[in-house]
Amino acid sequence: MPRVAGVEDLRTDVALGCRILGLEDQGDLVWGHVSGRDPGGRGVWMKASGLGFDEIGAENVILVSWDGDVLEGDGGRHSEYAIHTELMRARPDVAGVVHTHAPWAVAFASVEAPLRPVSHDGTLFVPPDIARFTKTGDLILTRELGEALAATVGERNAALMVHHGIVTCGADVVTAVMTAVFLERACRTNMRALAAGGPKTWSSDEEALAKREHVYSPRMAWDYLARRLAASTREGSVHPPA
Ligand SMILES: [Zn+2]
């Protein structure tokens, strides 16, 4: 098969994104996945199944076709690949997708409270209130469910998958991964405020939209978390990728 330029960098980004999500406690044992759009248009490069986020190296990132066939790479294909293929099919501007069972987001979705921009991270998602996928809390095992989830995301950067997890997306893998990190942190802050009786104040729509434009640099935060991973690997407290 001819080499496609950019693939090795993409596989490296998907793998590092997995390890960052592991560092941020978004792993659910071996479940959850990250993908990047194949530069050759053949499908998506996504994490192989059966491994935890913290175990993923570039060699564990496989090419899955738009119809779910494994075209390149070794390892199993996650059953929920349609989350990635259908969102990228619906959104030509999206080249990175994340799905995790982020624990604070799952708990937050269950209380049916509006997400409030009480901290910087919340302003990336509201206003309007965060999108919520409620068609099923079960696995996304068909193209139809993938399409329905993509429709819920619409032109936005994320949705809560009620009784299940989250989906986030971006123009690249870095943005998609960091959007998942920011969404989980926003839900955690909301849950803390809800546990203390509920937030009494939060950014106005005007302030939140202004903050959304300049508060965060996803790349800067990604680089920081990558350095933390590297440091923890040196200390031997995180398994280095095989
Ligand atoms: Zn899932």
PDB file of C-alpha atoms and ligand atoms in Angstrom:
ATOM      1  CA  MET A   1       0.000   0.000   0.000  1.00  0.00           C
ATOM      2  CA  PRO A   2       1.467   3.441  -0.889  1.00  0.00           C
ATOM      3  CA  ARG A   3       2.616   5.590   2.000  1.00  0.00           C
ATOM      4  CA  VAL A   4       0.345   8.553   2.745  1.00  0.00           C
ATOM      5  CA  ALA A   5       2.110  11.696   3.984  1.00  0.00           C
ATOM      6  CA  GLY A   6       1.231  12.746   7.504  1.00  0.00           C
ATOM      7  CA  VAL A   7       0.005   9.369   8.697  1.00  0.00           C
ATOM      8  CA  GLU A   8       2.821   8.693  11.171  1.00  0.00           C
ATOM      9  CA  ASP A   9       2.438  12.120  12.790  1.00  0.00           C
ATOM     10  CA  LEU A  10      -1.307  11.522  13.014  1.00  0.00           C
ATOM     11  CA  ARG A  11      -0.852   8.106  14.662  1.00  0.00           C
ATOM     12  CA  THR A  12       1.571   9.689  17.130  1.00  0.00           C
ATOM     13  CA  ASP A  13      -0.982  12.414  17.967  1.00  0.00           C
ATOM     14  CA  VAL A  14      -3.828   9.919  18.426  1.00  0.00           C
ATOM     15  CA  ALA A  15      -1.641   7.817  20.740  1.00  0.00           C
ATOM     16  CA  LEU A  16      -0.481  10.799  22.782  1.00  0.00           C
ATOM     17  CA  GLY A  17      -4.084  11.998  22.978  1.00  0.00           C
ATOM     18  CA  CYS A  18      -5.082   8.627  24.435  1.00  0.00           C
ATOM     19  CA  ARG A  19      -2.352   8.817  27.076  1.00  0.00           C
ATOM     20  CA  ILE A  20      -3.337  12.410  27.949  1.00  0.00           C
ATOM     21  CA  LEU A  21      -6.956  11.304  28.455  1.00  0.00           C
ATOM     22  CA  GLY A  22      -5.655   8.479  30.645  1.00  0.00           C
ATOM     23  CA  LEU A  23      -3.655  10.969  32.696  1.00  0.00           C
ATOM     24  CA  GLU A  24      -6.832  13.050  33.047  1.00  0.00           C
ATOM     25  CA  ASP A  25      -8.802  10.063  34.430  1.00  0.00           C
ATOM     26  CA  GLN A  26     -11.064   9.672  31.410  1.00  0.00           C
ATOM     27  CA  GLY A  27     -10.173   6.030  30.836  1.00  0.00           C
ATOM     28  CA  ASP A  28     -12.886   3.496  31.695  1.00  0.00           C
ATOM     29  CA  LEU A  29     -10.608   0.450  31.899  1.00  0.00           C
ATOM     30  CA  VAL A  30     -10.169  -0.383  28.177  1.00  0.00           C
ATOM     31  CA  TRP A  31     -13.104   1.678  26.872  1.00  0.00           C
ATOM     32  CA  GLY A  32     -13.118   5.059  25.155  1.00  0.00           C
ATOM     33  CA  HIS A  33     -11.369   6.086  21.937  1.00  0.00           C
ATOM     34  CA  VAL A  34      -9.636   8.820  19.984  1.00  0.00           C
ATOM     35  CA  SER A  35      -9.463   9.170  16.203  1.00  0.00           C
ATOM     36  CA  GLY A  36      -7.962  11.354  13.487  1.00  0.00           C
ATOM     37  CA  ARG A  37      -9.069  11.703   9.870  1.00  0.00           C
ATOM     38  CA  ASP A  38      -6.861   9.807   7.411  1.00  0.00           C
ATOM     39  CA  PRO A  39      -4.989  12.341   5.229  1.00  0.00           C
ATOM     40  CA  GLY A  40      -5.624  10.012   2.275  1.00  0.00           C
ATOM     41  CA  GLY A  41      -9.408  10.057   2.768  1.00  0.00           C
ATOM     42  CA  ARG A  42      -9.613   6.310   3.445  1.00  0.00           C
ATOM     43  CA  GLY A  43     -11.306   6.558   6.844  1.00  0.00           C
ATOM     44  CA  VAL A  44     -10.146   7.253  10.417  1.00  0.00           C
ATOM     45  CA  TRP A  45      -7.063   6.296  12.397  1.00  0.00           C
ATOM     46  CA  MET A  46      -8.315   5.218  15.791  1.00  0.00           C
ATOM     47  CA  LYS A  47      -7.141   3.554  18.978  1.00  0.00           C
ATOM     48  CA  ALA A  48      -7.249  -0.239  18.835  1.00  0.00           C
ATOM     49  CA  SER A  49      -9.602  -2.076  21.205  1.00  0.00           C
ATOM     50  CA  GLY A  50      -8.660  -4.094  24.284  1.00  0.00           C
ATOM     51  CA  LEU A  51      -6.095  -1.619  25.618  1.00  0.00           C
ATOM     52  CA  GLY A  52      -6.310   1.164  28.196  1.00  0.00           C
ATOM     53  CA  PHE A  53      -5.614   4.766  27.232  1.00  0.00           C
ATOM     54  CA  ASP A  54      -2.341   4.696  29.156  1.00  0.00           C
ATOM     55  CA  GLU A  55      -1.045   1.755  27.113  1.00  0.00           C
ATOM     56  CA  ILE A  56      -1.445   3.244  23.640  1.00  0.00           C
ATOM     57  CA  GLY A  57       1.522   3.884  21.364  1.00  0.00           C
ATOM     58  CA  ALA A  58       1.465   4.850  17.680  1.00  0.00           C
ATOM     59  CA  GLU A  59       1.574   1.159  16.725  1.00  0.00           C
ATOM     60  CA  ASN A  60      -1.794   0.661  18.467  1.00  0.00           C
ATOM     61  CA  VAL A  61      -3.557   3.163  16.206  1.00  0.00           C
ATOM     62  CA  ILE A  62      -5.307   1.449  13.279  1.00  0.00           C
ATOM     63  CA  LEU A  63      -6.913   2.637  10.042  1.00  0.00           C
ATOM     64  CA  VAL A  64     -10.663   1.945   9.981  1.00  0.00           C
ATOM     65  CA  SER A  65     -12.559   2.481   6.720  1.00  0.00           C
ATOM     66  CA  TRP A  66     -15.807   4.466   6.500  1.00  0.00           C
ATOM     67  CA  ASP A  67     -17.602   1.108   6.612  1.00  0.00           C
ATOM     68  CA  GLY A  68     -15.709  -0.257   9.609  1.00  0.00           C
ATOM     69  CA  ASP A  69     -13.105  -2.461   7.932  1.00  0.00           C
ATOM     70  CA  VAL A  70      -9.577  -2.448   9.363  1.00  0.00           C
ATOM     71  CA  LEU A  71      -7.377  -1.383   6.444  1.00  0.00           C
ATOM     72  CA  GLU A  72      -4.015  -0.979   8.184  1.00  0.00           C
ATOM     73  CA  GLY A  73      -2.428  -1.705  11.517  1.00  0.00           C
ATOM     74  CA  ASP A  74      -2.632  -4.475  14.091  1.00  0.00           C
ATOM     75  CA  GLY A  75      -5.295  -4.697  16.762  1.00  0.00           C
ATOM     76  CA  GLY A  76      -9.029  -4.977  17.192  1.00  0.00           C
ATOM     77  CA  ARG A  77     -11.537  -2.370  16.089  1.00  0.00           C
ATOM     78  CA  HIS A  78     -13.784  -0.756  18.687  1.00  0.00           C
ATOM     79  CA  SER A  79     -17.436  -1.644  18.104  1.00  0.00           C
ATOM     80  CA  GLU A  80     -18.435   2.031  18.369  1.00  0.00           C
ATOM     81  CA  TYR A  81     -16.316   3.184  15.413  1.00  0.00           C
ATOM     82  CA  ALA A  82     -19.436   4.818  13.882  1.00  0.00           C
ATOM     83  CA  ILE A  83     -19.176   7.624  16.465  1.00  0.00           C
ATOM     84  CA  HIS A  84     -16.030   8.691  14.615  1.00  0.00           C
ATOM     85  CA  THR A  85     -16.840   7.853  11.003  1.00  0.00           C
ATOM     86  CA  GLU A  86     -20.307   9.415  11.031  1.00  0.00           C
ATOM     87  CA  LEU A  87     -19.258  12.605  12.808  1.00  0.00           C
ATOM     88  CA  MET A  88     -16.395  13.094  10.331  1.00  0.00           C
ATOM     89  CA  ARG A  89     -18.657  12.198   7.408  1.00  0.00           C
ATOM     90  CA  ALA A  90     -21.146  14.861   8.547  1.00  0.00           C
ATOM     91  CA  ARG A  91     -18.499  17.465   9.333  1.00  0.00           C
ATOM     92  CA  PRO A  92     -15.810  18.122   6.693  1.00  0.00           C
ATOM     93  CA  ASP A  93     -14.225  20.630   9.107  1.00  0.00           C
ATOM     94  CA  VAL A  94     -13.619  17.915  11.742  1.00  0.00           C
ATOM     95  CA  ALA A  95     -10.386  15.900  11.702  1.00  0.00           C
ATOM     96  CA  GLY A  96     -10.308  14.708  15.332  1.00  0.00           C
ATOM     97  CA  VAL A  97     -12.971  12.940  17.446  1.00  0.00           C
ATOM     98  CA  VAL A  98     -12.935  11.701  21.053  1.00  0.00           C
ATOM     99  CA  HIS A  99     -15.391   9.451  22.851  1.00  0.00           C
ATOM    100  CA  THR A 100     -14.907   8.676  26.541  1.00  0.00           C
ATOM    101  CA  HIS A 101     -16.951   7.623  29.553  1.00  0.00           C
ATOM    102  CA  ALA A 102     -15.757  10.742  31.400  1.00  0.00           C
ATOM    103  CA  PRO A 103     -16.982  10.127  34.959  1.00  0.00           C
ATOM    104  CA  TRP A 104     -17.885  13.682  36.020  1.00  0.00           C
ATOM    105  CA  ALA A 105     -19.692  14.297  32.729  1.00  0.00           C
ATOM    106  CA  VAL A 106     -21.724  11.091  33.114  1.00  0.00           C
ATOM    107  CA  ALA A 107     -22.707  12.041  36.670  1.00  0.00           C
ATOM    108  CA  PHE A 108     -23.462  15.613  35.598  1.00  0.00           C
ATOM    109  CA  ALA A 109     -25.731  14.495  32.745  1.00  0.00           C
ATOM    110  CA  SER A 110     -27.766  12.424  35.214  1.00  0.00           C
ATOM    111  CA  VAL A 111     -28.804  15.401  37.345  1.00  0.00           C
ATOM    112  CA  GLU A 112     -30.381  17.169  34.340  1.00  0.00           C
ATOM    113  CA  ALA A 113     -29.035  20.554  35.363  1.00  0.00           C
ATOM    114  CA  PRO A 114     -28.023  23.140  32.767  1.00  0.00           C
ATOM    115  CA  LEU A 115     -24.252  23.425  32.335  1.00  0.00           C
ATOM    116  CA  ARG A 116     -23.278  26.848  33.680  1.00  0.00           C
ATOM    117  CA  PRO A 117     -20.137  28.749  32.669  1.00  0.00           C
ATOM    118  CA  VAL A 118     -18.946  29.098  36.260  1.00  0.00           C
ATOM    119  CA  SER A 119     -15.287  28.687  35.243  1.00  0.00           C
ATOM    120  CA  HIS A 120     -13.209  29.313  32.110  1.00  0.00           C
ATOM    121  CA  ASP A 121     -13.698  25.816  30.711  1.00  0.00           C
ATOM    122  CA  GLY A 122     -17.486  26.028  30.745  1.00  0.00           C
ATOM    123  CA  THR A 123     -17.422  28.941  28.315  1.00  0.00           C
ATOM    124  CA  LEU A 124     -16.239  26.599  25.535  1.00  0.00           C
ATOM    125  CA  PHE A 125     -19.617  24.828  25.654  1.00  0.00           C
ATOM    126  CA  VAL A 126     -22.277  27.352  26.764  1.00  0.00           C
ATOM    127  CA  PRO A 127     -24.191  29.343  25.663  1.00  0.00           C
ATOM    128  CA  PRO A 128     -26.364  27.713  24.466  1.00  0.00           C
ATOM    129  CA  ASP A 129     -26.617  24.825  26.940  1.00  0.00           C
ATOM    130  CA  ILE A 130     -24.476  21.798  26.124  1.00  0.00           C
ATOM    131  CA  ALA A 131     -25.974  19.418  23.537  1.00  0.00           C
ATOM    132  CA  ARG A 132     -27.307  16.131  24.973  1.00  0.00           C
ATOM    133  CA  PHE A 133     -27.774  12.882  23.065  1.00  0.00           C
ATOM    134  CA  THR A 134     -30.744  11.046  24.583  1.00  0.00           C
ATOM    135  CA  LYS A 135     -31.836   8.644  21.835  1.00  0.00           C
ATOM    136  CA  THR A 136     -30.097   5.812  23.672  1.00  0.00           C
ATOM    137  CA  GLY A 137     -27.670   5.312  26.527  1.00  0.00           C
ATOM    138  CA  ASP A 138     -26.583   2.061  24.891  1.00  0.00           C
ATOM    139  CA  LEU A 139     -23.561   1.584  22.628  1.00  0.00           C
ATOM    140  CA  ILE A 140     -23.406   3.306  19.230  1.00  0.00           C
ATOM    141  CA  LEU A 141     -23.304   0.135  17.154  1.00  0.00           C
ATOM    142  CA  THR A 142     -24.925   1.193  13.882  1.00  0.00           C
ATOM    143  CA  ARG A 143     -24.390   3.803  11.227  1.00  0.00           C
ATOM    144  CA  GLU A 144     -27.888   5.148  11.985  1.00  0.00           C
ATOM    145  CA  LEU A 145     -27.019   5.786  15.636  1.00  0.00           C
ATOM    146  CA  GLY A 146     -23.738   7.382  14.578  1.00  0.00           C
ATOM    147  CA  GLU A 147     -25.657   9.694  12.246  1.00  0.00           C
ATOM    148  CA  ALA A 148     -28.117  10.569  15.024  1.00  0.00           C
ATOM    149  CA  LEU A 149     -25.270  11.378  17.391  1.00  0.00           C
ATOM    150  CA  ALA A 150     -23.597  13.535  14.723  1.00  0.00           C
ATOM    151  CA  ALA A 151     -26.911  15.359  14.237  1.00  0.00           C
ATOM    152  CA  THR A 152     -27.049  16.091  17.979  1.00  0.00           C
ATOM    153  CA  VAL A 153     -23.527  17.552  17.865  1.00  0.00           C
ATOM    154  CA  GLY A 154     -24.535  19.585  14.802  1.00  0.00           C
ATOM    155  CA  GLU A 155     -22.022  22.375  14.264  1.00  0.00           C
ATOM    156  CA  ARG A 156     -20.862  22.268  17.896  1.00  0.00           C
ATOM    157  CA  ASN A 157     -17.716  20.930  19.526  1.00  0.00           C
ATOM    158  CA  ALA A 158     -19.244  18.422  21.939  1.00  0.00           C
ATOM    159  CA  ALA A 159     -22.261  16.604  23.297  1.00  0.00           C
ATOM    160  CA  LEU A 160     -23.071  14.743  26.481  1.00  0.00           C
ATOM    161  CA  MET A 161     -24.169  11.166  25.754  1.00  0.00           C
ATOM    162  CA  VAL A 162     -26.632  10.704  28.616  1.00  0.00           C
ATOM    163  CA  HIS A 163     -26.180   7.419  30.570  1.00  0.00           C
ATOM    164  CA  HIS A 164     -22.966   6.813  28.609  1.00  0.00           C
ATOM    165  CA  GLY A 165     -20.248   9.456  28.171  1.00  0.00           C
ATOM    166  CA  ILE A 166     -19.166  12.315  25.950  1.00  0.00           C
ATOM    167  CA  VAL A 167     -18.213  12.998  22.361  1.00  0.00           C
ATOM    168  CA  THR A 168     -15.987  15.908  21.356  1.00  0.00           C
ATOM    169  CA  CYS A 169     -14.532  17.014  18.035  1.00  0.00           C
ATOM    170  CA  GLY A 170     -12.180  19.548  16.522  1.00  0.00           C
ATOM    171  CA  ALA A 171     -10.226  20.573  13.463  1.00  0.00           C
ATOM    172  CA  ASP A 172      -7.390  18.312  14.645  1.00  0.00           C
ATOM    173  CA  VAL A 173      -6.687  15.627  17.239  1.00  0.00           C
ATOM    174  CA  VAL A 174      -5.143  18.105  19.681  1.00  0.00           C
ATOM    175  CA  THR A 175      -8.299  20.238  19.737  1.00  0.00           C
ATOM    176  CA  ALA A 176     -10.634  17.243  20.044  1.00  0.00           C
ATOM    177  CA  VAL A 177      -8.657  15.771  22.951  1.00  0.00           C
ATOM    178  CA  MET A 178      -8.316  19.043  24.815  1.00  0.00           C
ATOM    179  CA  THR A 179     -12.023  19.770  24.282  1.00  0.00           C
ATOM    180  CA  ALA A 180     -12.730  16.463  26.063  1.00  0.00           C
ATOM    181  CA  VAL A 181     -10.374  17.494  28.885  1.00  0.00           C
ATOM    182  CA  PHE A 182     -12.067  20.898  29.215  1.00  0.00           C
ATOM    183  CA  LEU A 183     -15.589  19.429  29.096  1.00  0.00           C
ATOM    184  CA  GLU A 184     -14.859  16.961  31.899  1.00  0.00           C
ATOM    185  CA  ARG A 185     -13.355  19.749  34.007  1.00  0.00           C
ATOM    186  CA  ALA A 186     -16.371  21.998  33.325  1.00  0.00           C
ATOM    187  CA  CYS A 187     -18.730  19.200  34.423  1.00  0.00           C
ATOM    188  CA  ARG A 188     -16.630  18.552  37.541  1.00  0.00           C
ATOM    189  CA  THR A 189     -16.801  22.225  38.545  1.00  0.00           C
ATOM    190  CA  ASN A 190     -20.574  22.287  37.957  1.00  0.00           C
ATOM    191  CA  MET A 191     -20.990  19.144  40.050  1.00  0.00           C
ATOM    192  CA  ARG A 192     -19.015  20.671  42.902  1.00  0.00           C
ATOM    193  CA  ALA A 193     -21.208  23.777  42.772  1.00  0.00           C
ATOM    194  CA  LEU A 194     -24.371  21.652  42.585  1.00  0.00           C
ATOM    195  CA  ALA A 195     -23.211  19.634  45.597  1.00  0.00           C
ATOM    196  CA  ALA A 196     -22.888  22.901  47.553  1.00  0.00           C
ATOM    197  CA  GLY A 197     -26.466  23.914  46.820  1.00  0.00           C
ATOM    198  CA  GLY A 198     -26.149  24.977  43.194  1.00  0.00           C
ATOM    199  CA  PRO A 199     -24.271  27.822  41.504  1.00  0.00           C
ATOM    200  CA  LYS A 200     -25.646  31.290  42.255  1.00  0.00           C
ATOM    201  CA  THR A 201     -23.583  33.171  39.695  1.00  0.00           C
ATOM    202  CA  TRP A 202     -21.867  32.481  36.395  1.00  0.00           C
ATOM    203  CA  SER A 203     -20.665  34.333  33.298  1.00  0.00           C
ATOM    204  CA  SER A 204     -23.289  36.181  31.293  1.00  0.00           C
ATOM    205  CA  ASP A 205     -23.722  34.971  27.729  1.00  0.00           C
ATOM    206  CA  GLU A 206     -21.763  38.005  26.561  1.00  0.00           C
ATOM    207  CA  GLU A 207     -18.855  37.345  28.928  1.00  0.00           C
ATOM    208  CA  ALA A 208     -18.840  33.607  28.163  1.00  0.00           C
ATOM    209  CA  LEU A 209     -18.729  34.178  24.396  1.00  0.00           C
ATOM    210  CA  ALA A 210     -15.913  36.703  24.769  1.00  0.00           C
ATOM    211  CA  LYS A 211     -13.927  34.280  26.960  1.00  0.00           C
ATOM    212  CA  ARG A 212     -14.485  31.434  24.506  1.00  0.00           C
ATOM    213  CA  GLU A 213     -12.469  33.356  21.912  1.00  0.00           C
ATOM    214  CA  HIS A 214      -9.284  33.829  23.906  1.00  0.00           C
ATOM    215  CA  VAL A 215      -9.145  32.044  27.256  1.00  0.00           C
ATOM    216  CA  TYR A 216      -7.598  28.774  26.098  1.00  0.00           C
ATOM    217  CA  SER A 217      -4.863  27.622  23.780  1.00  0.00           C
ATOM    218  CA  PRO A 218      -5.524  23.872  23.343  1.00  0.00           C
ATOM    219  CA  ARG A 219      -1.979  23.324  22.034  1.00  0.00           C
ATOM    220  CA  MET A 220      -0.349  24.985  25.060  1.00  0.00           C
ATOM    221  CA  ALA A 221      -2.350  22.835  27.479  1.00  0.00           C
ATOM    222  CA  TRP A 222      -1.666  19.701  25.371  1.00  0.00           C
ATOM    223  CA  ASP A 223       2.085  20.383  25.457  1.00  0.00           C
ATOM    224  CA  TYR A 224       1.952  20.805  29.242  1.00  0.00           C
ATOM    225  CA  LEU A 225       0.119  17.499  29.737  1.00  0.00           C
ATOM    226  CA  ALA A 226       2.576  15.802  27.354  1.00  0.00           C
ATOM    227  CA  ARG A 227       5.451  17.059  29.527  1.00  0.00           C
ATOM    228  CA  ARG A 228       3.705  15.734  32.653  1.00  0.00           C
ATOM    229  CA  LEU A 229       3.305  12.356  30.966  1.00  0.00           C
ATOM    230  CA  ALA A 230       6.962  12.315  29.982  1.00  0.00           C
ATOM    231  CA  ALA A 231       7.988  13.189  33.537  1.00  0.00           C
ATOM    232  CA  SER A 232       5.773  10.508  35.076  1.00  0.00           C
ATOM    233  CA  THR A 233       7.125   7.945  32.611  1.00  0.00           C
ATOM    234  CA  ARG A 234      10.670   8.828  33.628  1.00  0.00           C
ATOM    235  CA  GLU A 235       9.654   8.332  37.275  1.00  0.00           C
ATOM    236  CA  GLY A 236       8.242   4.926  36.359  1.00  0.00           C
ATOM    237  CA  SER A 237       4.736   5.582  37.651  1.00  0.00           C
ATOM    238  CA  VAL A 238       3.118   5.308  34.214  1.00  0.00           C
ATOM    239  CA  HIS A 239       3.775   2.402  31.863  1.00  0.00           C
ATOM    240  CA  PRO A 240       5.699   3.649  28.837  1.00  0.00           C
ATOM    241  CA  PRO A 241       4.067   2.721  25.550  1.00  0.00           C
ATOM    242  CA  ALA A 242       5.395  -0.587  24.245  1.00  0.00           C
TER     243      ALA A 242
HETATM  244 ZN    ZN B   1     -18.861   4.269  24.845  1.00  0.00          ZN
END
